[in-house]
Amino acid sequence: MLQISGKGRLGSKATEQPFKAKHVHLLAHRSFSVGGPSAVASAMSIERRRRSQKLKSDSKQMVYLTRVEHFNAAHKLYNANWSKEQNDAVFGKCANENWHGHNYELFVTIKGKPDPDTGFLFDAKQLSKLMNQYVIEKLDHKNLNVDVPFMQGQLCSSENLAIAIWQQLQPQLPPQVQLHCIKLYETPRIFVEYFGE
Ligand code: NI
């Protein structure tokens, strides 16, 4: 299922800031000292709780990691099977014969369990490297309709672009990491999300 948010395709003035980073807070365990039978019982109870928390983290807890990259690209929305009038009626300014451009923001979210040795789901720098190698370098400062092999024969909408980006990235991730979402901002107020379905 692909979701799209925002009002019109064009004419949106950038006033919102949707690119705020979220922070994860970790709670430190409180230390204690042993001082009698009730303290021992309390210590055992805390230890049991810790063990159960560790088990939980080992078996179930899924975390999501998002990396953001940016690219600029030109395109036009145009269905070659339609008349110019029909293209203009459906796509409006986006059908402009001599192209137009967007500043795209690409959010790639992966999911999985943290590695017990690093606490990381995946190296965020490595995710950035994969995004740059397999997506950004192929799209940045390009004309999506004519310069990008993996968009050939497709309407270059943000919806189709998000699906194509998923297909580019998914095979590059290691088995312990799952691709969760491709979120692509076409303008600060319009974005699409693709979850691989
Ligand atoms: Ni456009």
mmCIF file of C-alpha atoms and ligand atoms in Angstrom:
data_model
loop_
_atom_site.group_PDB
_atom_site.id
_atom_site.type_symbol
_atom_site.label_atom_id
_atom_site.label_comp_id
_atom_site.label_asym_id
_atom_site.label_seq_id
_atom_site.Cartn_x
_atom_site.Cartn_y
_atom_site.Cartn_z
ATOM 1 C CA MET A 1 0.000 0.000 0.000
ATOM 2 C CA LEU A 2 1.356 3.371 -0.967
ATOM 3 C CA GLN A 3 0.273 6.430 0.957
ATOM 4 C CA ILE A 4 0.403 10.014 -0.193
ATOM 5 C CA SER A 5 -0.004 13.111 1.901
ATOM 6 C CA GLY A 6 -0.377 16.781 1.040
ATOM 7 C CA LYS A 7 -2.792 18.918 -0.896
ATOM 8 C CA GLY A 8 -1.917 20.091 -4.410
ATOM 9 C CA ARG A 9 0.961 18.852 -6.497
ATOM 10 C CA LEU A 10 2.240 22.345 -7.144
ATOM 11 C CA GLY A 11 2.212 25.808 -5.697
ATOM 12 C CA SER A 12 2.965 24.810 -2.126
ATOM 13 C CA LYS A 13 5.083 27.385 -0.342
ATOM 14 C CA ALA A 14 7.523 25.764 2.035
ATOM 15 C CA THR A 15 6.549 26.839 5.509
ATOM 16 C CA GLU A 16 6.551 23.600 7.449
ATOM 17 C CA GLN A 17 9.588 21.735 8.721
ATOM 18 C CA PRO A 18 8.767 18.015 8.619
ATOM 19 C CA PHE A 19 12.384 16.901 8.955
ATOM 20 C CA LYS A 20 12.804 16.944 12.705
ATOM 21 C CA ALA A 21 15.020 14.281 14.182
ATOM 22 C CA LYS A 22 13.664 12.121 16.977
ATOM 23 C CA HIS A 23 15.752 11.112 19.930
ATOM 24 C CA VAL A 24 15.684 7.861 21.820
ATOM 25 C CA HIS A 25 16.201 8.101 25.547
ATOM 26 C CA LEU A 26 17.722 5.262 27.483
ATOM 27 C CA LEU A 27 16.981 4.780 31.166
ATOM 28 C CA ALA A 28 19.957 3.780 33.315
ATOM 29 C CA HIS A 29 19.536 1.000 35.852
ATOM 30 C CA ARG A 30 19.570 2.187 39.459
ATOM 31 C CA SER A 31 22.333 0.648 41.534
ATOM 32 C CA PHE A 32 21.642 -0.720 45.045
ATOM 33 C CA SER A 33 23.582 -2.099 47.994
ATOM 34 C CA VAL A 34 22.787 -5.271 49.989
ATOM 35 C CA GLY A 35 21.781 -4.557 53.620
ATOM 36 C CA GLY A 36 19.657 -7.426 55.064
ATOM 37 C CA PRO A 37 17.062 -10.103 54.121
ATOM 38 C CA SER A 38 14.589 -7.654 52.605
ATOM 39 C CA ALA A 39 17.390 -6.063 50.568
ATOM 40 C CA VAL A 40 18.420 -9.527 49.326
ATOM 41 C CA ALA A 41 14.844 -10.327 48.305
ATOM 42 C CA SER A 42 14.645 -6.986 46.586
ATOM 43 C CA ALA A 43 17.932 -7.632 44.793
ATOM 44 C CA MET A 44 16.673 -11.029 43.602
ATOM 45 C CA SER A 45 13.492 -9.468 42.341
ATOM 46 C CA ILE A 46 15.445 -6.804 40.453
ATOM 47 C CA GLU A 47 17.713 -9.481 38.979
ATOM 48 C CA ARG A 48 14.685 -11.498 37.837
ATOM 49 C CA ARG A 49 13.243 -8.395 36.226
ATOM 50 C CA ARG A 50 16.545 -7.664 34.485
ATOM 51 C CA ARG A 51 16.734 -11.207 33.173
ATOM 52 C CA SER A 52 13.201 -11.022 31.852
ATOM 53 C CA GLN A 53 13.944 -7.647 30.242
ATOM 54 C CA LYS A 54 17.065 -9.079 28.582
ATOM 55 C CA LEU A 55 15.078 -12.042 27.273
ATOM 56 C CA LYS A 56 12.501 -9.639 25.898
ATOM 57 C CA SER A 57 15.160 -7.577 24.169
ATOM 58 C CA ASP A 58 16.807 -10.689 22.744
ATOM 59 C CA SER A 59 13.646 -12.154 21.290
ATOM 60 C CA LYS A 60 11.091 -9.510 20.426
ATOM 61 C CA GLN A 61 12.072 -5.876 20.487
ATOM 62 C CA MET A 62 12.097 -4.354 17.024
ATOM 63 C CA VAL A 63 13.681 -0.957 16.426
ATOM 64 C CA TYR A 64 13.460 1.327 13.422
ATOM 65 C CA LEU A 65 16.328 3.416 12.059
ATOM 66 C CA THR A 66 15.864 6.211 9.515
ATOM 67 C CA ARG A 67 18.492 7.872 7.368
ATOM 68 C CA VAL A 68 17.728 11.001 5.342
ATOM 69 C CA GLU A 69 19.398 11.978 2.079
ATOM 70 C CA HIS A 70 18.670 14.690 -0.447
ATOM 71 C CA PHE A 71 18.660 15.009 -4.218
ATOM 72 C CA ASN A 72 17.522 17.414 -6.916
ATOM 73 C CA ALA A 73 15.991 16.160 -10.126
ATOM 74 C CA ALA A 74 13.931 17.241 -13.126
ATOM 75 C CA HIS A 75 10.943 15.468 -14.592
ATOM 76 C CA LYS A 76 7.611 15.878 -16.292
ATOM 77 C CA LEU A 77 4.404 13.953 -15.845
ATOM 78 C CA TYR A 78 3.196 12.960 -19.263
ATOM 79 C CA ASN A 79 1.280 9.993 -20.616
ATOM 80 C CA ALA A 80 2.423 9.405 -24.212
ATOM 81 C CA ASN A 81 -0.866 7.647 -25.040
ATOM 82 C CA TRP A 82 -2.858 10.811 -24.370
ATOM 83 C CA SER A 83 -3.325 14.062 -26.301
ATOM 84 C CA LYS A 84 -1.588 17.216 -25.097
ATOM 85 C CA GLU A 85 -4.976 18.508 -23.942
ATOM 86 C CA GLN A 86 -5.628 15.430 -21.823
ATOM 87 C CA ASN A 87 -2.118 15.556 -20.303
ATOM 88 C CA ASP A 88 -2.558 19.227 -19.484
ATOM 89 C CA ALA A 89 -5.971 18.544 -17.939
ATOM 90 C CA VAL A 90 -4.696 15.724 -15.699
ATOM 91 C CA PHE A 91 -1.155 16.831 -14.844
ATOM 92 C CA GLY A 92 -1.423 20.634 -15.154
ATOM 93 C CA LYS A 93 1.922 22.400 -14.794
ATOM 94 C CA CYS A 94 3.622 19.054 -14.132
ATOM 95 C CA ALA A 95 3.100 18.200 -17.816
ATOM 96 C CA ASN A 96 5.221 21.211 -18.885
ATOM 97 C CA GLU A 97 6.987 20.055 -22.029
ATOM 98 C CA ASN A 98 10.402 21.428 -21.046
ATOM 99 C CA TRP A 99 10.495 19.838 -17.613
ATOM 100 C CA HIS A 100 10.491 21.226 -14.083
ATOM 101 C CA GLY A 101 12.487 20.340 -10.966
ATOM 102 C CA HIS A 102 12.067 19.317 -7.339
ATOM 103 C CA ASN A 103 14.212 19.260 -4.205
ATOM 104 C CA TYR A 104 13.515 15.736 -2.995
ATOM 105 C CA GLU A 105 14.104 14.517 0.560
ATOM 106 C CA LEU A 106 14.459 10.771 0.874
ATOM 107 C CA PHE A 107 13.790 9.028 4.210
ATOM 108 C CA VAL A 108 14.778 5.367 4.289
ATOM 109 C CA THR A 109 13.626 3.423 7.372
ATOM 110 C CA ILE A 110 14.980 -0.023 8.202
ATOM 111 C CA LYS A 111 13.917 -2.311 11.051
ATOM 112 C CA GLY A 112 15.428 -5.144 13.066
ATOM 113 C CA LYS A 113 16.956 -5.935 16.442
ATOM 114 C CA PRO A 114 20.012 -4.199 17.910
ATOM 115 C CA ASP A 115 23.263 -6.139 17.652
ATOM 116 C CA PRO A 116 24.242 -7.205 21.226
ATOM 117 C CA ASP A 117 27.892 -6.229 20.582
ATOM 118 C CA THR A 118 27.250 -2.716 19.219
ATOM 119 C CA GLY A 119 23.709 -1.807 20.266
ATOM 120 C CA PHE A 120 23.203 -0.801 16.631
ATOM 121 C CA LEU A 121 20.543 -2.113 14.294
ATOM 122 C CA PHE A 122 22.840 -1.170 11.402
ATOM 123 C CA ASP A 123 25.658 1.291 10.834
ATOM 124 C CA ALA A 124 23.909 4.531 9.805
ATOM 125 C CA LYS A 125 26.960 5.590 7.773
ATOM 126 C CA GLN A 126 26.784 2.320 5.864
ATOM 127 C CA LEU A 127 23.075 2.913 5.191
ATOM 128 C CA SER A 128 23.943 6.372 3.870
ATOM 129 C CA LYS A 129 26.637 4.843 1.650
ATOM 130 C CA LEU A 130 24.177 2.328 0.175
ATOM 131 C CA MET A 131 21.570 5.053 -0.403
ATOM 132 C CA ASN A 132 24.159 7.211 -2.171
ATOM 133 C CA GLN A 133 25.607 4.426 -4.276
ATOM 134 C CA TYR A 134 22.359 2.814 -5.421
ATOM 135 C CA VAL A 135 19.936 5.751 -5.435
ATOM 136 C CA ILE A 136 21.253 9.287 -4.946
ATOM 137 C CA GLU A 137 24.111 9.125 -7.453
ATOM 138 C CA LYS A 138 21.688 7.790 -10.067
ATOM 139 C CA LEU A 139 19.064 10.497 -9.471
ATOM 140 C CA ASP A 140 20.810 13.663 -8.285
ATOM 141 C CA HIS A 141 20.875 16.448 -10.899
ATOM 142 C CA LYS A 142 19.341 14.072 -13.441
ATOM 143 C CA ASN A 143 16.253 14.159 -15.607
ATOM 144 C CA LEU A 144 14.153 11.295 -14.235
ATOM 145 C CA ASN A 145 12.386 10.752 -17.574
ATOM 146 C CA VAL A 146 15.534 10.309 -19.668
ATOM 147 C CA ASP A 147 18.663 9.826 -17.499
ATOM 148 C CA VAL A 148 17.673 7.118 -15.026
ATOM 149 C CA PRO A 149 17.692 3.492 -16.261
ATOM 150 C CA PHE A 150 15.478 2.196 -13.451
ATOM 151 C CA MET A 151 12.738 4.756 -14.273
ATOM 152 C CA GLN A 152 12.659 3.985 -18.001
ATOM 153 C CA GLY A 153 9.173 3.320 -19.354
ATOM 154 C CA GLN A 154 7.480 4.587 -16.192
ATOM 155 C CA LEU A 155 5.576 7.727 -15.339
ATOM 156 C CA CYS A 156 8.038 9.645 -13.157
ATOM 157 C CA SER A 157 5.673 10.362 -10.269
ATOM 158 C CA SER A 158 6.905 10.339 -6.688
ATOM 159 C CA GLU A 159 4.779 7.224 -6.128
ATOM 160 C CA ASN A 160 6.577 5.258 -8.849
ATOM 161 C CA LEU A 161 9.908 6.721 -7.787
ATOM 162 C CA ALA A 162 9.428 5.531 -4.183
ATOM 163 C CA ILE A 163 8.639 1.997 -5.391
ATOM 164 C CA ALA A 164 11.695 2.016 -7.682
ATOM 165 C CA ILE A 165 13.928 3.237 -4.843
ATOM 166 C CA TRP A 166 12.687 0.342 -2.678
ATOM 167 C CA GLN A 167 13.600 -2.091 -5.465
ATOM 168 C CA GLN A 168 17.067 -0.548 -5.761
ATOM 169 C CA LEU A 169 17.844 -0.687 -2.030
ATOM 170 C CA GLN A 170 16.157 -3.839 -0.776
ATOM 171 C CA PRO A 171 18.660 -6.309 -2.338
ATOM 172 C CA GLN A 172 21.610 -4.362 -0.872
ATOM 173 C CA LEU A 173 20.679 -4.838 2.796
ATOM 174 C CA PRO A 174 22.092 -7.701 4.905
ATOM 175 C CA PRO A 175 19.662 -10.475 5.989
ATOM 176 C CA GLN A 176 19.315 -9.233 9.577
ATOM 177 C CA VAL A 177 18.048 -5.842 8.365
ATOM 178 C CA GLN A 178 14.600 -5.384 6.837
ATOM 179 C CA LEU A 179 13.574 -2.442 4.711
ATOM 180 C CA HIS A 180 10.499 -0.881 6.356
ATOM 181 C CA CYS A 181 9.604 2.328 4.515
ATOM 182 C CA ILE A 182 10.652 4.587 1.685
ATOM 183 C CA LYS A 183 9.342 8.088 2.399
ATOM 184 C CA LEU A 184 9.904 10.600 -0.360
ATOM 185 C CA TYR A 185 9.170 14.303 -0.040
ATOM 186 C CA GLU A 186 8.515 15.925 -3.401
ATOM 187 C CA THR A 187 7.888 19.279 -1.730
ATOM 188 C CA PRO A 188 7.974 20.140 1.984
ATOM 189 C CA ARG A 189 4.205 19.545 2.076
ATOM 190 C CA ILE A 190 3.782 16.540 -0.217
ATOM 191 C CA PHE A 191 5.264 13.138 0.399
ATOM 192 C CA VAL A 192 4.638 9.511 -0.475
ATOM 193 C CA GLU A 193 5.359 6.418 1.609
ATOM 194 C CA TYR A 194 5.942 2.899 0.322
ATOM 195 C CA PHE A 195 6.084 -0.138 2.623
ATOM 196 C CA GLY A 196 6.888 -2.815 0.043
ATOM 197 C CA GLU A 197 3.345 -4.151 -0.334
HETATM 198 NI NI NI B 1 6.812 17.577 -10.493
#
